[in-house]
PDB file of C-alpha atoms in Angstrom:
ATOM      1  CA  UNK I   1       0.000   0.000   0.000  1.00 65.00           C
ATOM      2  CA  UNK I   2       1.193   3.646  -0.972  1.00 76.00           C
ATOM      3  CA  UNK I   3       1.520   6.501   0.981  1.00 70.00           C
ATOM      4  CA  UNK I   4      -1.233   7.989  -0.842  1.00 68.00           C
ATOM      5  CA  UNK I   5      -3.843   5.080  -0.248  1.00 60.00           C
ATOM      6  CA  UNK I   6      -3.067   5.136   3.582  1.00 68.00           C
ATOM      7  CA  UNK I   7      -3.650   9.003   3.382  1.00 70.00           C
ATOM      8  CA  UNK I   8      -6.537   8.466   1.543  1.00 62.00           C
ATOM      9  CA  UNK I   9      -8.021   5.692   3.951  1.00 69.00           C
ATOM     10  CA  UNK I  10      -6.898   7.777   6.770  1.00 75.00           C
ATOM     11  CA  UNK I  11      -9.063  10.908   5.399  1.00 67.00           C
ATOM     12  CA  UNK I  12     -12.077   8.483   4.724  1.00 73.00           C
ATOM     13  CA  UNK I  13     -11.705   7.473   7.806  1.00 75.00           C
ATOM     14  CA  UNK I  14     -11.764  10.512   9.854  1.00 81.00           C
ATOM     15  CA  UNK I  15     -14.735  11.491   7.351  1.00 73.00           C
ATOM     16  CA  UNK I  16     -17.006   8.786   8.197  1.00 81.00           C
ATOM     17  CA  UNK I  17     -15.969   9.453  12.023  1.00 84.00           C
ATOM     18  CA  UNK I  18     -17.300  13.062  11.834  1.00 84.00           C
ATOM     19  CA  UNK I  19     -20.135  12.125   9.789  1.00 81.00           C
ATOM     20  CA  UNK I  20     -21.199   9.916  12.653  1.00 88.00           C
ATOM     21  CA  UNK I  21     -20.468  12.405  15.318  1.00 91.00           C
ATOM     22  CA  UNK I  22     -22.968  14.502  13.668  1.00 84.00           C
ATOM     23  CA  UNK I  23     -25.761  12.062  13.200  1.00 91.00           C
ATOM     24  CA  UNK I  24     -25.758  11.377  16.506  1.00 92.00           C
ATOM     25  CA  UNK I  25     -25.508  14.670  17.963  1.00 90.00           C
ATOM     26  CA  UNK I  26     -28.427  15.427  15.389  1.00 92.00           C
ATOM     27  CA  UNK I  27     -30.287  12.443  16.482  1.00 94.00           C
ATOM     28  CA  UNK I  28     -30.438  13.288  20.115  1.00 93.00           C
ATOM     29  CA  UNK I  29     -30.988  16.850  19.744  1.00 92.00           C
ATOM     30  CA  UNK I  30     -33.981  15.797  17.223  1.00 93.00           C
ATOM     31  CA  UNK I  31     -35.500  13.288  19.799  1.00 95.00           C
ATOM     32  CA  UNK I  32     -34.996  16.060  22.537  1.00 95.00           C
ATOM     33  CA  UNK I  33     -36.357  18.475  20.759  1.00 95.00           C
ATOM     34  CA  UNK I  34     -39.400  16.175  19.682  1.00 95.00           C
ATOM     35  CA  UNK I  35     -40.416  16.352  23.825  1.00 95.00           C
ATOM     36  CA  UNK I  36     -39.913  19.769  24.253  1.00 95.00           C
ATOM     37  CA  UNK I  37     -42.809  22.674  24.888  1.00 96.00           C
ATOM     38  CA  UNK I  38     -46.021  20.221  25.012  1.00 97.00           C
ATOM     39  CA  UNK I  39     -48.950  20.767  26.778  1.00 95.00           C
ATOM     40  CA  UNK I  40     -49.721  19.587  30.335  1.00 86.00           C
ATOM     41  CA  UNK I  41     -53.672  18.654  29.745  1.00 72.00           C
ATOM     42  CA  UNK I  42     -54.123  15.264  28.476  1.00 68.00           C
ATOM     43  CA  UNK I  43     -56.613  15.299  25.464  1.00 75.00           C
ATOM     44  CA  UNK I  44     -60.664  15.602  27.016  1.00 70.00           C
ATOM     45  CA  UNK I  45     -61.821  14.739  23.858  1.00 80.00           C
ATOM     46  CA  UNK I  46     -61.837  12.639  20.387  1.00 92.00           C
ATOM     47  CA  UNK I  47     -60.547  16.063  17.949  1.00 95.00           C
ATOM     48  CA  UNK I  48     -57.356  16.955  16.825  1.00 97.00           C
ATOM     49  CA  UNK I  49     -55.274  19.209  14.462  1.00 97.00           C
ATOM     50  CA  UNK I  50     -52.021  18.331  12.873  1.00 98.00           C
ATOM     51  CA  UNK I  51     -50.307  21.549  11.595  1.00 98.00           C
ATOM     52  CA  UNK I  52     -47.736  20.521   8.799  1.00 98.00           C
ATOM     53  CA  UNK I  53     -45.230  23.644   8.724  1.00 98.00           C
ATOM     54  CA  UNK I  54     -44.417  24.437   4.980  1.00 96.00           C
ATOM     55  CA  UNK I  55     -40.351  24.659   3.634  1.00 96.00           C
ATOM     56  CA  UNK I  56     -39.425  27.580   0.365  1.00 94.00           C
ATOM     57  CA  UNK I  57     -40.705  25.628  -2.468  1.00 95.00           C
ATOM     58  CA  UNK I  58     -40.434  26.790  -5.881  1.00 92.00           C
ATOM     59  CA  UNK I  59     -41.557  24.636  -8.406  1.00 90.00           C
ATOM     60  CA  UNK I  60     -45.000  23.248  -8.819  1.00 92.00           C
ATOM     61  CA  UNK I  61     -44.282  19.987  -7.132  1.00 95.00           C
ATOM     62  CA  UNK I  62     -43.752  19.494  -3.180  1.00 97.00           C
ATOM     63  CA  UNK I  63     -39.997  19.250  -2.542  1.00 96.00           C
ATOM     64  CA  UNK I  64     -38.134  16.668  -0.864  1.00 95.00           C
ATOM     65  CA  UNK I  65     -38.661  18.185   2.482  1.00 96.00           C
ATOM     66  CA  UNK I  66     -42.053  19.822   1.993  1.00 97.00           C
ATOM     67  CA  UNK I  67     -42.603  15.395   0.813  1.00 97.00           C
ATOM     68  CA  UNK I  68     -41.278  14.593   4.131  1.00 97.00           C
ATOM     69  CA  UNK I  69     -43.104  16.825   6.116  1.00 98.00           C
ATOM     70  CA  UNK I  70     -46.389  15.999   4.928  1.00 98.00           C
ATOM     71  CA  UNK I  71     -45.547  12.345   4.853  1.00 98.00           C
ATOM     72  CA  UNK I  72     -45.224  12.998   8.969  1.00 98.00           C
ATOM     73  CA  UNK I  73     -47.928  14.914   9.006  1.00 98.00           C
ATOM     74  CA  UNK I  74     -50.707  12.068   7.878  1.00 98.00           C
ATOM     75  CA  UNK I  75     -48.274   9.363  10.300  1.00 97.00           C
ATOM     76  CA  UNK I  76     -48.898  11.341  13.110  1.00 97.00           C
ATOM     77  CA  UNK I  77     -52.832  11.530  12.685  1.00 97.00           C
ATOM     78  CA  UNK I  78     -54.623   9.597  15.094  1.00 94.00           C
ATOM     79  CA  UNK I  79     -57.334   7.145  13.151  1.00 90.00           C
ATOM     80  CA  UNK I  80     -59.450   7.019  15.420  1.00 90.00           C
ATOM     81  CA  UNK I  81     -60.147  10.703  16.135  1.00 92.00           C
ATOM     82  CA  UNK I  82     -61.824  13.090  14.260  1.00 95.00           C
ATOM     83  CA  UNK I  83     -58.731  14.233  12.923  1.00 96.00           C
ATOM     84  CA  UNK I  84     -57.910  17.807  10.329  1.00 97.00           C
ATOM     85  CA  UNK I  85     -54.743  18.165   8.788  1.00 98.00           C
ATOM     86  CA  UNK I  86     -53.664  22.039   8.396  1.00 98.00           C
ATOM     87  CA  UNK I  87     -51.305  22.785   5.756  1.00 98.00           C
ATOM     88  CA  UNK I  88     -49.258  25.453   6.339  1.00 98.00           C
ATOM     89  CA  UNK I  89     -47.372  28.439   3.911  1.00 97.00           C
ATOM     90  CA  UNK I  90     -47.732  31.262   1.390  1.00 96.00           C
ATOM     91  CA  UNK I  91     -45.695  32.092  -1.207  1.00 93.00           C
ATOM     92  CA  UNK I  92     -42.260  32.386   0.014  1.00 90.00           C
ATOM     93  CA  UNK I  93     -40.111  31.392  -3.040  1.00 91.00           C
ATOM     94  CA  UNK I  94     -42.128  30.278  -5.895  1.00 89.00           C
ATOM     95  CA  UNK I  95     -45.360  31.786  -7.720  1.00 92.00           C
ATOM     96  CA  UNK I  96     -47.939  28.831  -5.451  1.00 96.00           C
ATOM     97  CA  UNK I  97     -48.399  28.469  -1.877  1.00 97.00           C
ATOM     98  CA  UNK I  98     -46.447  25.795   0.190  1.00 97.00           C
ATOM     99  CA  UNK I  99     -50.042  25.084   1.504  1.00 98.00           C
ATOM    100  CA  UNK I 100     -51.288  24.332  -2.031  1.00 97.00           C
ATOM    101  CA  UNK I 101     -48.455  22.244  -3.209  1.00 98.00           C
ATOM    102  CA  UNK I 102     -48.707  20.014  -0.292  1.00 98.00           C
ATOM    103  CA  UNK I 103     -51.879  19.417  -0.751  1.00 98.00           C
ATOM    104  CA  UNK I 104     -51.726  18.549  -3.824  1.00 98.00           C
ATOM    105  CA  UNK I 105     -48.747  15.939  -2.990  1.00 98.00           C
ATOM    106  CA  UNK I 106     -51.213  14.752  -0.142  1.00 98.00           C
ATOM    107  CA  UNK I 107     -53.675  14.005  -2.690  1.00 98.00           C
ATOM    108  CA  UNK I 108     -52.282  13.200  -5.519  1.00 97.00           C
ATOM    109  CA  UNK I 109     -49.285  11.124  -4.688  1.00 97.00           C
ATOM    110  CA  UNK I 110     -49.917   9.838  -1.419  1.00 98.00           C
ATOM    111  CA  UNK I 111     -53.710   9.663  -1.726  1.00 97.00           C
ATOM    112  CA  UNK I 112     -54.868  10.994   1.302  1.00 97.00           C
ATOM    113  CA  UNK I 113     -58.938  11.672   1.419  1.00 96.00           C
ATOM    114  CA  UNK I 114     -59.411  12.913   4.712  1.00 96.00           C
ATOM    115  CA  UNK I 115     -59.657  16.446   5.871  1.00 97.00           C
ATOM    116  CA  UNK I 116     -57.479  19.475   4.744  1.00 98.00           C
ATOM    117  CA  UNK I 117     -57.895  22.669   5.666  1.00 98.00           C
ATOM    118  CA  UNK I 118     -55.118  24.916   3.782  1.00 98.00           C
ATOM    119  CA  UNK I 119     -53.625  28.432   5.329  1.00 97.00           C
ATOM    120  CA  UNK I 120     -51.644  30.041   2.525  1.00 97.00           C
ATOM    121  CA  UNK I 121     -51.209  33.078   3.502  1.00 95.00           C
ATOM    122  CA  UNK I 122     -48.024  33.216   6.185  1.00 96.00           C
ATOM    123  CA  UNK I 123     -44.603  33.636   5.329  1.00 95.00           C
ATOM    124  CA  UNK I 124     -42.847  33.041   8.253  1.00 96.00           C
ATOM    125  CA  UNK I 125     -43.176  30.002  11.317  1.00 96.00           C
ATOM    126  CA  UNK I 126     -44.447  33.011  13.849  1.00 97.00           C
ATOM    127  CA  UNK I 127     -47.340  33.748  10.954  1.00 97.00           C
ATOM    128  CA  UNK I 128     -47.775  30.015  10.559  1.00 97.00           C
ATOM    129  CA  UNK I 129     -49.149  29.718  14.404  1.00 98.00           C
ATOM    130  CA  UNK I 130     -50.722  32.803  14.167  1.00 98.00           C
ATOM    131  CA  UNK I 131     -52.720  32.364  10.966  1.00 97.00           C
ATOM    132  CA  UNK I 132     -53.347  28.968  11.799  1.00 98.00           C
ATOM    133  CA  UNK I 133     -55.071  29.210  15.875  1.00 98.00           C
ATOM    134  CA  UNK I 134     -58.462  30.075  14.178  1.00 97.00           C
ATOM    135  CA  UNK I 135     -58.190  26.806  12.163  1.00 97.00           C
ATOM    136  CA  UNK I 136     -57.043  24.883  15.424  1.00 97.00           C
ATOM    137  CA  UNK I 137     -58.589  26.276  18.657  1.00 95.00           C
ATOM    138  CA  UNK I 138     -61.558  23.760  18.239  1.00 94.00           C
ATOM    139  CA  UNK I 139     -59.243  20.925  18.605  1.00 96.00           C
ATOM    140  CA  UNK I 140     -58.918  19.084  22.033  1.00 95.00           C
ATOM    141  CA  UNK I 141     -55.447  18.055  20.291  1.00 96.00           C
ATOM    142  CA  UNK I 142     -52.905  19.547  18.666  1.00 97.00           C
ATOM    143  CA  UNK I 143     -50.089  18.362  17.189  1.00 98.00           C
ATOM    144  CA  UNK I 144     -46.807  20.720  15.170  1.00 98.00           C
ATOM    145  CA  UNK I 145     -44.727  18.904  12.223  1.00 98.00           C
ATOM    146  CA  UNK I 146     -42.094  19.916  10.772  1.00 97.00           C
ATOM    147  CA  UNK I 147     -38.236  18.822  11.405  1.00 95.00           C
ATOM    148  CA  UNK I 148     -38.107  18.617  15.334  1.00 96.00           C
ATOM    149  CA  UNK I 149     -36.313  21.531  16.273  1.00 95.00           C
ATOM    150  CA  UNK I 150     -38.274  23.745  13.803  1.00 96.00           C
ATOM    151  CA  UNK I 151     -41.477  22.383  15.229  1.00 97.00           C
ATOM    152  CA  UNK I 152     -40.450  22.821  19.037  1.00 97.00           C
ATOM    153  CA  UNK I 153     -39.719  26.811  18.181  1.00 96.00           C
ATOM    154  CA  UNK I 154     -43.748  26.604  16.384  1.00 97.00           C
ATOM    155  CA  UNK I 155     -44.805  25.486  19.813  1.00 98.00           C
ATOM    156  CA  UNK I 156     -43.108  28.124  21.354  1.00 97.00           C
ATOM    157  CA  UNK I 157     -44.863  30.422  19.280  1.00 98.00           C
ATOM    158  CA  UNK I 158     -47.944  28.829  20.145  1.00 98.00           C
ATOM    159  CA  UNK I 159     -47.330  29.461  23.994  1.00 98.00           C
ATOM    160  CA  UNK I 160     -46.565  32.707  23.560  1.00 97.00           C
ATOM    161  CA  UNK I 161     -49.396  33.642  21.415  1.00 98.00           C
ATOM    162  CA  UNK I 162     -51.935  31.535  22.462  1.00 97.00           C
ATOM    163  CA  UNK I 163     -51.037  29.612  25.932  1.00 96.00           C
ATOM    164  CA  UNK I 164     -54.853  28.139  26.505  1.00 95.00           C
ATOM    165  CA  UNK I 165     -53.855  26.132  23.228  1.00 96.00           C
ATOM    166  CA  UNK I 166     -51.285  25.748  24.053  1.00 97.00           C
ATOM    167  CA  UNK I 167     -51.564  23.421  27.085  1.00 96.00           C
ATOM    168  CA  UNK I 168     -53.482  20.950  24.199  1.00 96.00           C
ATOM    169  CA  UNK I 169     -50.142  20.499  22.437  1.00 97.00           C
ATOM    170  CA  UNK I 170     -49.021  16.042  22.134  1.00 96.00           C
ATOM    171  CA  UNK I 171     -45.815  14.814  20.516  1.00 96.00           C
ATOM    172  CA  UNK I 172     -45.983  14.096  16.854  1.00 96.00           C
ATOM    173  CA  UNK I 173     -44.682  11.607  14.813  1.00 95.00           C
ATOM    174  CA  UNK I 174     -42.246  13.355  13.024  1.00 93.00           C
ATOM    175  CA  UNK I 175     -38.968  12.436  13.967  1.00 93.00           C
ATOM    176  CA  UNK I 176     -38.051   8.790  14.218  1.00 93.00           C
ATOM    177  CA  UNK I 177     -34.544   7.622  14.544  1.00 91.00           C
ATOM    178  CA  UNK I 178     -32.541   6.681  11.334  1.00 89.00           C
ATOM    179  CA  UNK I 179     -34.366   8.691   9.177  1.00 91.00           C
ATOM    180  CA  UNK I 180     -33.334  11.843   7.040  1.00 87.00           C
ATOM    181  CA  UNK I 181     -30.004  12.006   8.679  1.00 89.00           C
ATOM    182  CA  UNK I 182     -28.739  14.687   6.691  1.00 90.00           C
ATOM    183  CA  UNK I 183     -32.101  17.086   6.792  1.00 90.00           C
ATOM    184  CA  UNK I 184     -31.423  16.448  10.319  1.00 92.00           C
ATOM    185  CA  UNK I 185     -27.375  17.757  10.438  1.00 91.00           C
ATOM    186  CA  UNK I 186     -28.599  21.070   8.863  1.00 90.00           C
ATOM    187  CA  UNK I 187     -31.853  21.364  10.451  1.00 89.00           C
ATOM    188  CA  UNK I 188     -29.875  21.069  14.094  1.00 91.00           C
ATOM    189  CA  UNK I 189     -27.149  23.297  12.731  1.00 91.00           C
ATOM    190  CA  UNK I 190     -29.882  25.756  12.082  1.00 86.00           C
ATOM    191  CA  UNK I 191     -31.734  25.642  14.879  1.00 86.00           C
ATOM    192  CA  UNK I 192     -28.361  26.380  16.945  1.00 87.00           C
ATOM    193  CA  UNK I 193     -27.656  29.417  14.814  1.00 87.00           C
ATOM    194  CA  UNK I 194     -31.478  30.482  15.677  1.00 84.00           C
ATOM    195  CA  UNK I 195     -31.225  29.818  19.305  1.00 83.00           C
ATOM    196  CA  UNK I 196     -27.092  32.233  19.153  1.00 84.00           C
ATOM    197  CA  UNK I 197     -29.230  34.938  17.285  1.00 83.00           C
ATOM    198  CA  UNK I 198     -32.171  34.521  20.040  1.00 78.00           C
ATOM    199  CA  UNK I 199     -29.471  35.219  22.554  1.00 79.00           C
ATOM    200  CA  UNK I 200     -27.781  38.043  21.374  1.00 79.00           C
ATOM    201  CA  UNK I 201     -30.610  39.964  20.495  1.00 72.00           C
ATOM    202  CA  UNK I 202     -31.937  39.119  24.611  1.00 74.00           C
ATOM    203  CA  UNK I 203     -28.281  40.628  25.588  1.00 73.00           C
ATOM    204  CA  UNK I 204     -28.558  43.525  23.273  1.00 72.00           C
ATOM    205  CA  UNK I 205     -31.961  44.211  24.671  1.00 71.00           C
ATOM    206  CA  UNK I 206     -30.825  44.114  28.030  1.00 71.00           C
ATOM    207  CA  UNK I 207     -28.014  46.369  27.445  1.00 62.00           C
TER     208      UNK I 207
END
């Protein structure tokens, strides 16, 4: 073996080491995230809402994540309750609503009949949980989907805007271990860069 191979297998190596470093440290953060911000009152009745966040999409067709997210969004319904499933997002970086585009993927590809209710107006997570407590606030239930850190800061939002509603808020199924390992790197290396910015701008306040 040449000294180039064993460099070579030595940089593979160290590769594959870091990529694992980061799948776990995305996997936990995902599953801890996944618990985070839920309600205290256990469900008094047989209603829920499942509020599938929408991701930039710009073509006509849902994207791989906008896919995935939907895809947890009609896992996470409970079949036995009288269950809505809120698709959520405007315009943000193509010419048709996220809302629109998942529905149609719901439909369409997956072949999902039950009910949709769409809210494609918001362009931001905040305007997501804002536009979307008049489509949830019947709900005994209510359930957030999106990648697991994303949803835990829509939850947040949800306590601050609307705590009552808040205190109805169970675990979805969105994040289950082994899956979308690399939407979960970035997605965790995101949600850190959210949570530095969150910080500063508390210590700039504060000074």
């Amino acid at each position: 073996m040449t000294t180039c191979d064993r460099t070579l297998i030595r940089f593979l190596t160290a590769g594959a080491a870091l990529f694992a470093a980061f799948a776990v440290w995305a996997e936990i953060a995902h599953w801890r995230s996944s618990k985070r911000m839920l309600g205290t009152d256990a469900p008094a009745g047989n209603s829920e809402a499942v509020v599938v966040l929408g991701y930039g999409n710009r073509g006509e067709r849902a994207n791989y994540v906008n896919r995935y997210r939907v895809r947890a969004g009609i896992r996470s319904l409970n079949r036995t309750a009288d269950s809505v499933l809120v698709l959520c997002g405007g315009t943000v970086e193509g010419d048709i609503a996220e809302a629109v585009i998942m529905e149609r993927y719901a439909r369409d590809e997956l072949g999902y009949t039950g009910l949709i209710v769409q809210e494609p107006q918001s362009r931001s997570t905040w305007q997501n949980i804002e536009n979307a407590i008049v489509l949830i606030e019947h709900a005994d239930a209510i359930k957030i989907v999106s990648n697991s850190p994303h949803a835990e800061v829509a939850r947040e939002y949800l306590w601050q805007q609307r705590p009552d509603l808040a205190e109805r808020l169970v675990r979805a199924d969105e994040h289950r271990f082994g899956e979308i390992i690399l939407m979960k790197i970035g997605a965790t290396l995101r949600a850190l860069l959210f949570r530095l910015q969150q910080r500063r701008a508390r210590q700039q306040r504060i000074q």
